[in-house]
Amino acid sequence: MRICVVGCGAVGSLFAANLARLEDVEVWAFDLNSEHVDAINRDGLRLSGAGDVVGHPRATADAAELPPCDFGIVATKAMHTEPAIAATAHAFKDGCVATVQNGLGNEETLARHVERVIRGTTFPAGKIVAPGHVQWDVKGDTTLGPYDERTPLAEVERLADACTRAGMPAHAVADARGPQWRKVIFNASTNPIGALTGLTHGRVCERSDLRALVSGLVDEGKAVAAAQGIVLDADPEELIDHAAKPEVAYGHKASMLQDVEARRTTEIDYLNGGIVRFGREHGVPTPLNEAIWALVKGVEAAWTQS
Amino acid sequence: MAGAGAIGSLYAGHLAQVAEVTVLTRREEHAAALRGGLRVSGRAELTATVRATTDADELGDAELAILACKGTDLEPLAARLAGKLSGATVMTVQNGLGAEEIVARHGEWPLLSAVTFMSGTRHGDAHVEYVLDTATWIGPNRGTTEADAQRVAELIESSGLKAQAFPDLRPAQWSKLIFNATVNGVAALTGLPHDFHFAQFAQLSDLGHLVHDLVDEGRAVATAARIELHDDPWEMNVLATQRGHRHFPSMLEDVEAHRPTEVETINGALVREARRHAVGVPLHTAVYRLVKAKEASYSE
């Protein structure tokens, strides 16, 4: 089996390094960062932290080098999905392409370029500490499911099995929208609040008026999910309260707050923006998500001003 | 003149051309600098001779007292003036709602309500740049009539600033309240000065939609409170964004400098009025909570 990880940042590296240890899997890693690519080809791809692994995928920044693959795993930031799949689609003519990215709309983008798409949601996290070296912060499960009837469930199961054998537990399910929407609603209802106020997750939740705003965002997201017949696999409200505990993520700065502090473009278009777009398609009003979307876009616009 | 920030300095510098002006400051070095002459540049070029003091007892028998401090400083300022200025009419120019009530609790003075649209930039304790030469609007409040408002408007006009008297200031005050709650809140949260983004609609995520919806919520509150707005806040917004001058609302300057903002007397006042009149304002409630939380991120 041949798998290509498209976008070998922190999450992509977790998949690439672990999968590369399997005897029966040949792994390619496609990434535009040539320092990272060179380090991987020279020394291997090293994970440390939650697991210590060195894998030896074939890395390249040149999509033309990619051979035909059975599977793609797309792990870029959501705003890079389009160019990433446009460059690599040729390698997946007879394969399936899974997204393990954040947000909504990635499957639709992939489906414009490739025939068989797998919807995925993943919880492991880490960060790149040096070229070829990723710190593995959190282990977690991945859920995979066919995007539409063109993707055989048997193929999804084959990829999930490989991931699980590689130490990245994955489940194949017929409808993977529940975990995806649960994660999107969680992120869309908390990340931008942290980004706009500068508060950590725990401090957002301990202000009762702000926590009520979070619930307003969650309710809109749930209504949009329900209108599509999506059954969430867990209640985002419980996950939000759980994460606010001191021993869990009280002091955690949401990734979007980190993006804002570093003046990096955020994933707001694919979180709140995604909820708004799907809400419009299904006739569900989402005024709070629209407001938060516009405010964070305003934050991004302010950086380009004098 | 109680308070000599940008607005107070603009009034003091101009009014000193036509009246005897004493400035009450909090810091002695500020008063000392003003005693050396108050310079106004920009839309006017003048140096004014004013008296300045940190001692409210030295204000003497002023006929008019303008309280030009920030909304967050009004309560302590009014308390300092209690028992003083017995012959004066007191005029508030704070943003938002409730300034007159705060002052009324500290003395029996006749009161005038005012809002001002002029703006300036302080370049030091005794130098202010006059940036926007827009008007001050004045109306009667406790123990005053439109004629009193008219007299003060004429005095201000004679000093070279713009002013207009109204039989009832509330329609104008509410227009500005809705405008400030919307524009200042959005600016403080995004970091954007009041510019073209606030009237942009091309994309679904453009800020014009949110600003328009916030104005609509504000209008609904005004209607429920039986206030017929003097100016349409949306038109005020569009006009301001077309001026070509990128205005930095005070609330944006405050959050960038990690100072307390006027969110309570502006956004908080609007949200409380909405609740009092049973009007739903989910977007203003969200903006209010977010600005409060942003303040908390640097003040705790």
XYZ file of C-alpha atoms in Angstrom:
606
model
C 0.000 0.000 0.000
C 1.278 3.457 -0.853
C 0.153 6.519 1.147
C 1.027 10.166 0.527
C 0.679 12.675 3.350
C -0.112 16.058 1.787
C 1.028 18.850 4.077
C 3.589 17.553 6.523
C 3.167 20.042 9.371
C 2.662 18.820 12.925
C -0.409 16.644 12.333
C 0.750 15.435 8.913
C 4.095 14.437 10.431
C 2.390 12.359 13.124
C 0.685 10.323 10.387
C 3.725 10.170 8.094
C 6.280 9.097 10.723
C 4.052 6.477 12.322
C 2.776 4.993 9.052
C 6.326 4.830 7.669
C 7.181 2.232 10.316
C 4.800 -0.317 8.794
C 6.438 -2.983 6.600
C 3.585 -3.101 4.132
C 3.175 0.660 3.665
C 5.289 2.968 1.531
C 4.872 6.563 2.733
C 5.462 9.746 0.810
C 5.409 13.155 2.471
C 4.593 16.183 0.324
C 5.409 19.572 1.828
C 6.502 22.937 0.463
C 8.975 23.578 3.295
C 12.219 22.433 1.680
C 14.241 22.530 4.923
C 11.754 20.149 6.505
C 11.764 17.951 3.394
C 15.579 17.823 3.268
C 15.839 17.003 6.975
C 13.307 14.165 6.618
C 15.187 12.662 3.654
C 18.538 13.002 5.424
C 17.720 11.978 9.010
C 14.186 10.631 8.948
C 11.114 12.185 10.539
C 11.382 12.211 14.312
C 8.541 12.421 16.839
C 9.137 12.951 20.525
C 6.902 13.529 23.522
C 3.700 11.490 23.708
C 5.516 8.900 21.590
C 9.105 8.550 20.421
C 9.289 7.520 16.796
C 11.622 7.906 13.867
C 10.004 7.148 10.510
C 11.542 7.280 7.070
C 8.979 8.527 4.589
C 10.112 9.743 1.166
C 9.713 13.488 1.337
C 9.395 15.908 -1.571
C 8.411 19.477 -2.315
C 7.873 18.583 -5.978
C 4.412 17.148 -6.615
C 5.564 15.809 -10.003
C 7.735 13.249 -8.187
C 4.764 11.611 -6.498
C 3.975 8.104 -7.785
C 0.391 6.793 -7.996
C -0.870 6.279 -4.420
C -3.623 4.200 -2.834
C -4.355 6.894 -0.287
C -3.755 10.541 0.370
C -3.958 12.086 3.828
C -4.394 15.856 3.535
C -3.206 17.696 6.642
C -2.565 21.252 5.467
C -4.196 24.263 7.097
C -7.646 24.630 5.602
C -6.755 27.692 3.532
C -4.131 25.671 1.654
C -6.352 22.738 0.688
C -7.116 23.995 -2.802
C -3.539 24.536 -4.065
C -2.299 21.415 -2.256
C -4.800 19.071 -3.875
C -4.578 20.818 -7.243
C -0.842 20.051 -7.261
C -1.089 16.438 -6.088
C -4.398 15.169 -7.542
C -2.580 13.270 -10.301
C -1.196 10.830 -7.713
C -4.694 9.854 -6.549
C -6.416 8.985 -9.835
C -7.075 5.455 -8.615
C -6.858 6.155 -4.894
C -8.829 7.734 -2.079
C -7.965 11.034 -0.392
C -8.708 11.582 3.293
C -8.795 14.949 5.012
C -7.761 15.148 8.660
C -7.942 18.945 8.654
C -9.842 21.358 10.846
C -13.070 22.957 9.789
C -15.764 22.581 7.184
C -15.508 22.556 3.413
C -12.267 20.615 2.952
C -14.077 17.535 1.611
C -15.910 19.684 -0.939
C -12.621 21.195 -2.092
C -10.955 17.779 -2.426
C -13.977 16.391 -4.294
C -13.503 19.025 -6.990
C -10.123 17.442 -7.792
C -10.344 13.748 -6.942
C -13.006 11.056 -7.291
C -12.960 9.345 -3.899
C -12.819 11.461 -0.747
C -12.706 10.370 2.893
C -14.030 12.660 5.601
C -11.789 12.601 8.650
C -11.463 14.197 12.044
C -8.367 13.759 14.132
C -7.474 14.757 17.671
C -3.712 14.144 18.019
C -1.734 17.385 18.130
C 1.834 18.579 18.168
C 4.144 21.231 16.865
C 7.197 21.383 14.645
C 10.208 22.137 16.830
C 12.867 21.889 14.119
C 13.044 20.705 10.499
C 12.436 16.951 10.596
C 11.447 16.985 14.274
C 7.905 17.226 15.649
C 6.900 17.367 19.284
C 3.926 15.039 19.809
C 1.802 16.796 22.472
C -1.425 14.828 22.563
C -2.427 11.356 21.413
C -5.956 10.872 20.188
C -8.328 9.068 17.876
C -9.148 9.631 14.250
C -12.543 8.962 12.709
C -12.785 8.292 8.978
C -15.840 7.874 6.765
C -16.729 8.017 3.063
C -17.538 11.536 1.832
C -20.110 10.171 -0.625
C -21.186 6.910 -2.296
C -18.178 6.947 -4.639
C -15.848 6.010 -1.784
C -16.138 2.335 -0.775
C -16.316 1.802 2.990
C -13.888 -1.131 2.526
C -11.216 1.341 1.382
C -11.882 3.572 4.395
C -11.477 0.504 6.608
C -8.176 -0.361 4.913
C -6.775 3.108 5.700
C -8.146 3.072 9.261
C -6.570 -0.333 9.821
C -3.172 0.895 8.628
C -3.356 3.958 10.894
C -4.366 1.857 13.880
C -1.554 -0.648 13.287
C 0.851 2.304 13.054
C -0.117 3.617 16.505
C -2.616 6.230 15.330
C -5.948 4.661 16.375
C -8.591 5.211 13.680
C -12.194 4.113 13.247
C -13.979 3.674 9.952
C -17.636 4.671 10.114
C -20.356 5.067 7.489
C -21.073 8.681 8.518
C -18.154 10.635 9.958
C -19.975 13.960 10.152
C -20.831 13.610 13.876
C -17.250 13.807 15.180
C -16.382 16.442 12.567
C -19.229 18.752 13.563
C -18.625 18.156 17.249
C -15.032 19.327 16.822
C -15.988 22.229 14.538
C -18.683 23.463 16.938
C -16.255 23.219 19.863
C -13.562 25.139 17.995
C -15.881 27.735 16.415
C -17.515 28.502 19.752
C -14.333 28.892 21.798
C -11.281 29.659 19.627
C -12.466 33.021 18.250
C -13.642 34.141 21.695
C -10.120 33.599 22.959
C -8.717 35.307 19.873
C -10.933 38.396 20.258
C -10.506 38.825 24.014
C -7.000 37.509 24.660
C -8.327 35.171 27.369
C -7.335 31.527 27.845
C -9.996 28.813 27.508
C -10.519 28.563 31.254
C -10.894 32.306 31.715
C -13.411 32.489 28.872
C -15.488 29.811 30.586
C -15.390 31.247 34.111
C -16.973 34.539 32.975
C -20.638 33.577 33.040
C -21.667 36.248 30.523
C -18.995 35.134 28.073
C -19.781 31.462 28.669
C -23.383 32.330 27.702
C -22.106 33.790 24.428
C -20.182 30.536 23.832
C -23.433 28.618 24.383
C -25.205 30.890 21.899
C -22.591 29.944 19.299
C -22.860 26.245 20.197
C -26.656 26.340 19.850
C -26.422 27.799 16.352
C -23.876 25.148 15.336
C -26.042 22.358 16.746
C -29.071 23.677 14.856
C -27.119 23.677 11.574
C -25.892 20.127 12.250
C -29.397 18.939 13.149
C -30.843 20.453 9.967
C -28.504 18.162 8.004
C -29.469 15.104 10.017
C -26.073 14.960 11.691
C -25.969 13.260 15.083
C -23.121 14.668 17.180
C -21.086 11.948 18.875
C -20.745 14.056 22.051
C -22.173 17.306 23.406
C -19.786 20.199 22.683
C -21.014 21.939 25.858
C -19.679 19.098 28.009
C -16.378 19.072 26.169
C -16.049 22.841 26.615
C -16.656 22.606 30.365
C -14.328 19.626 30.626
C -11.531 21.500 28.865
C -11.976 24.466 31.224
C -10.845 22.388 34.219
C -7.495 23.397 35.680
C -6.004 19.953 35.036
C -7.162 19.885 31.394
C -6.817 23.109 29.376
C -7.696 26.043 31.679
C -4.551 27.949 30.754
C -4.542 26.927 27.096
C -4.429 29.734 24.555
C -6.609 28.698 21.641
C -4.657 28.132 18.429
C -6.563 31.045 16.920
C -5.379 33.332 19.720
C -1.831 32.146 19.013
C -2.428 32.882 15.312
C -3.729 36.368 16.112
C -0.814 37.118 18.420
C 1.608 35.997 15.691
C -0.472 37.783 12.993
C -1.018 34.559 11.050
C -4.163 34.111 8.967
C -6.673 32.160 11.056
C -8.963 29.256 10.102
C -12.080 31.366 10.861
C -13.438 30.955 7.292
C -13.592 27.185 7.810
C -14.969 27.274 11.362
C -17.582 29.993 11.935
C -17.580 30.782 8.219
C -18.330 27.126 7.490
C -21.192 27.043 9.990
C -22.656 30.198 8.419
C -22.393 28.783 4.882
C -23.964 25.441 5.790
C -26.598 27.302 7.820
C -27.566 29.353 4.763
C -27.765 26.228 2.623
C -30.187 24.669 5.081
C -32.151 27.754 6.058
C -30.803 27.990 9.609
C -29.984 31.516 10.862
C -26.561 31.911 12.467
C -26.309 35.594 13.491
C -23.763 35.120 16.273
C -21.437 33.010 14.135
C -21.726 35.635 11.394
C -20.813 38.385 13.859
C -17.801 36.493 15.208
C -16.674 35.609 11.679
C -16.797 39.289 10.648
C -14.964 40.424 13.788
C -12.072 37.996 13.304
C -11.873 38.903 9.599
C -11.683 42.504 10.835
C -8.788 41.569 13.115
C -6.966 40.080 10.118
C -7.748 43.164 8.007
C -6.281 45.429 10.688
C -2.824 43.845 10.197
C -2.654 44.952 6.599
C -3.435 48.575 7.540
C -0.668 51.030 8.211
C -13.314 73.383 32.459
C -13.074 70.196 34.476
C -10.806 67.783 32.671
C -8.203 68.742 30.079
C -7.861 65.758 27.822
C -8.195 66.392 24.094
C -11.823 67.527 24.253
C -11.426 69.616 27.422
C -8.311 71.295 26.009
C -10.103 72.161 22.766
C -12.938 73.817 24.703
C -10.557 75.592 27.094
C -8.256 76.900 24.381
C -11.100 78.270 22.281
C -13.333 79.553 25.077
C -10.407 81.460 26.597
C -10.666 83.706 23.523
C -14.102 84.936 24.651
C -14.358 84.141 28.370
C -12.329 83.749 31.519
C -11.384 80.061 31.741
C -10.119 78.060 34.704
C -9.035 74.465 34.067
C -9.310 71.855 36.821
C -6.740 69.077 36.406
C -5.758 66.068 38.481
C -1.993 66.492 38.185
C -0.161 69.600 39.412
C 2.409 69.459 36.565
C -0.490 69.449 34.112
C -1.904 72.614 35.739
C 1.557 74.184 35.756
C 2.025 73.459 32.049
C -1.361 75.016 31.250
C -0.502 78.163 33.197
C 2.342 78.623 30.718
C -0.194 78.830 27.872
C -2.379 76.269 26.111
C -1.557 75.743 22.453
C -4.131 74.614 19.874
C -2.897 73.554 16.437
C -4.477 71.901 13.412
C -7.835 73.336 12.393
C -7.107 76.375 14.565
C -3.801 77.953 15.526
C -3.831 79.754 18.831
C -2.220 79.977 22.228
C -4.631 80.592 25.074
C -4.112 82.117 28.485
C -5.987 80.067 31.062
C -5.961 79.700 34.821
C -5.300 76.148 35.961
C -5.514 74.399 39.309
C -5.805 71.004 40.938
C -7.883 72.483 43.782
C -11.633 72.563 43.171
C -11.952 75.296 45.809
C -10.113 77.675 43.469
C -12.758 77.405 40.757
C -14.576 80.369 42.315
C -17.829 81.681 40.956
C -17.844 80.206 37.463
C -21.114 80.567 35.570
C -20.584 77.513 33.403
C -18.744 74.296 34.235
C -18.033 71.835 31.423
C -17.172 68.342 32.658
C -15.044 66.972 29.856
C -13.427 63.956 31.488
C -13.754 60.396 30.219
C -16.928 58.602 31.262
C -14.981 56.319 33.578
C -13.658 59.354 35.512
C -16.948 61.224 35.846
C -18.070 59.820 39.209
C -14.896 60.846 41.105
C -14.838 64.209 39.314
C -18.454 64.992 40.263
C -17.660 63.994 43.844
C -14.751 66.480 43.884
C -17.129 69.224 42.781
C -19.787 68.510 45.435
C -20.524 71.664 47.453
C -18.626 73.850 44.971
C -19.526 75.919 41.893
C -22.749 76.992 43.554
C -23.572 79.579 40.905
C -22.728 77.440 37.902
C -24.671 75.539 35.303
C -22.951 72.179 34.775
C -22.706 70.647 31.307
C -21.708 67.015 30.628
C -20.244 65.970 27.257
C -19.554 62.281 27.917
C -20.318 59.531 25.434
C -23.097 57.095 26.151
C -25.902 57.537 28.631
C -26.173 58.402 32.297
C -23.641 61.224 32.737
C -26.317 63.719 33.854
C -27.634 61.292 36.490
C -24.149 60.750 37.899
C -23.551 64.493 38.240
C -27.062 65.120 39.615
C -26.314 62.872 42.568
C -23.491 65.162 43.693
C -25.126 68.597 43.661
C -28.116 70.792 42.940
C -26.594 72.557 39.907
C -28.753 73.286 36.873
C -27.619 70.764 34.256
C -27.156 70.840 30.493
C -26.742 67.690 28.381
C -24.277 67.726 25.545
C -22.571 65.395 23.111
C -19.625 66.392 21.007
C -18.424 65.135 17.676
C -15.222 67.159 17.523
C -11.972 65.329 18.017
C -8.425 66.174 18.836
C -5.084 64.630 19.666
C -3.079 65.623 22.703
C 0.584 66.299 21.980
C 1.460 67.062 25.588
C -0.075 68.634 28.665
C -0.429 72.048 27.046
C -0.754 71.264 23.327
C -3.759 69.809 21.551
C -4.264 69.299 17.836
C -7.779 70.123 16.598
C -8.577 67.265 14.184
C -12.301 67.056 13.430
C -14.170 70.363 13.561
C -17.599 68.803 14.037
C -20.194 70.223 16.401
C -21.176 70.000 20.033
C -24.913 69.467 20.493
C -26.510 70.863 23.641
C -29.924 70.393 25.214
C -31.658 71.250 28.485
C -31.648 68.887 31.435
C -32.475 69.405 35.121
C -33.388 73.037 35.863
C -32.515 74.428 32.427
C -34.383 75.397 29.254
C -33.618 75.410 25.559
C -32.733 79.108 25.954
C -29.942 78.161 28.375
C -28.663 75.592 25.890
C -28.857 78.218 23.171
C -26.828 80.691 25.219
C -24.018 78.171 25.747
C -24.126 77.113 22.086
C -23.704 80.767 21.075
C -20.800 81.185 23.474
C -19.056 78.129 22.022
C -19.730 79.291 18.457
C -18.302 82.720 19.256
C -15.089 81.026 20.382
C -14.595 79.434 16.955
C -15.941 75.928 17.642
C -19.197 74.536 16.259
C -22.268 74.086 18.453
C -26.007 73.690 18.152
C -28.831 73.831 20.718
C -31.738 71.386 20.764
C -35.073 71.517 22.599
C -34.440 67.904 23.649
C -30.992 66.346 23.311
C -32.089 62.741 23.676
C -32.729 62.141 19.950
C -29.190 63.318 19.192
C -27.706 61.640 22.248
C -29.246 58.321 21.252
C -28.057 58.679 17.666
C -24.550 59.063 19.000
C -25.045 56.294 21.560
C -25.989 53.791 18.860
C -23.173 55.025 16.615
C -20.565 54.774 19.410
C -21.762 51.429 20.758
C -21.468 50.016 17.255
C -18.362 51.661 15.861
C -16.284 51.875 19.043
C -17.088 48.293 20.014
C -16.199 46.864 16.614
C -13.026 48.966 16.438
C -11.917 47.889 19.915
C -12.428 44.209 19.080
C -10.846 44.206 15.628
C -8.110 46.802 16.009
C -9.431 48.598 12.927
C -9.769 52.375 12.955
C -13.143 53.635 11.732
C -12.531 53.220 8.016
C -14.066 51.768 4.856
C -14.279 48.261 6.331
C -17.229 49.420 8.442
C -19.392 49.946 5.360
C -18.112 47.079 3.212
C -20.565 44.412 1.986
C -18.845 42.556 -0.879
C -18.230 39.340 1.090
C -20.590 37.613 3.494
C -17.945 38.042 6.204
C -17.427 41.781 5.576
C -17.939 44.045 8.571
C -20.621 46.188 6.905
C -23.191 43.461 7.574
C -22.397 43.334 11.282
C -22.248 47.119 11.642
C -25.594 47.440 9.857
C -27.188 44.761 12.056
C -25.829 46.437 15.213
C -27.334 49.754 14.098
C -30.673 48.023 13.440
C -30.678 46.585 16.968
C -29.926 50.042 18.355
C -32.754 51.596 16.342
C -35.180 49.008 17.727
C -34.185 49.960 21.281
C -34.651 53.661 20.501
C -38.091 52.980 19.050
C -39.106 51.016 22.144
C -37.818 53.870 24.323
C -39.946 56.292 22.217
C -36.879 58.188 21.015
C -37.094 59.542 17.491
C -33.448 59.548 16.405
C -32.057 62.877 15.233
C -29.579 61.302 12.828
C -29.569 57.868 11.340
C -26.561 56.082 12.914
C -25.985 54.075 9.749
C -25.699 57.270 7.701
C -23.389 58.709 10.357
C -21.240 55.607 9.925
C -21.159 55.793 6.140
C -20.394 59.519 6.145
C -17.560 59.073 8.633
C -16.002 56.267 6.582
C -16.130 58.460 3.463
C -14.313 61.345 5.072
C -10.990 59.873 4.050
C -9.653 60.380 7.548
C -9.054 57.167 9.507
C -10.450 57.968 12.929
C -9.230 55.912 15.905
C -12.202 55.652 18.294
C -11.288 56.228 21.928
C -12.293 52.679 22.855
C -9.725 51.325 20.387
C -7.057 53.640 21.784
C -8.010 52.542 25.296
C -7.698 48.804 24.653
C -4.432 49.297 22.797
C -3.072 51.271 25.757
C -4.587 48.722 28.196
C -6.743 51.415 29.845
C -10.296 51.033 31.162
C -12.784 51.797 28.372
C -16.165 53.530 28.296
C -17.841 50.201 27.487
C -20.150 50.411 30.516
C -21.585 53.852 29.765
C -21.838 53.166 26.027
C -22.418 49.479 25.215
C -23.554 48.598 28.728
C -26.025 51.490 28.729
C -27.534 50.403 25.413
C -27.840 46.764 26.511
C -29.482 47.818 29.793
C -31.930 50.105 27.961
C -32.760 47.188 25.662
C -33.489 44.942 28.628
C -35.593 47.656 30.298
C -37.724 47.903 27.171
C -37.720 44.131 26.528
C -35.940 44.394 23.174
C -33.595 41.565 22.178
C -30.109 42.797 21.235
C -28.028 39.614 20.873
C -25.314 41.257 18.787
C -24.840 44.271 21.060
C -24.868 41.889 24.015
C -22.086 39.891 22.356
C -20.004 42.999 21.602
C -20.518 44.293 25.151
C -19.415 40.990 26.699
C -16.414 40.672 24.395
C -15.129 44.183 25.130
C -15.629 43.632 28.869
C -13.652 40.398 28.576
C -10.923 42.065 26.551
C -10.608 44.697 29.306
C -10.375 41.876 31.850
C -7.551 40.262 29.872
C -5.265 43.178 30.706
C -6.727 44.631 33.879
C -6.723 41.592 36.186
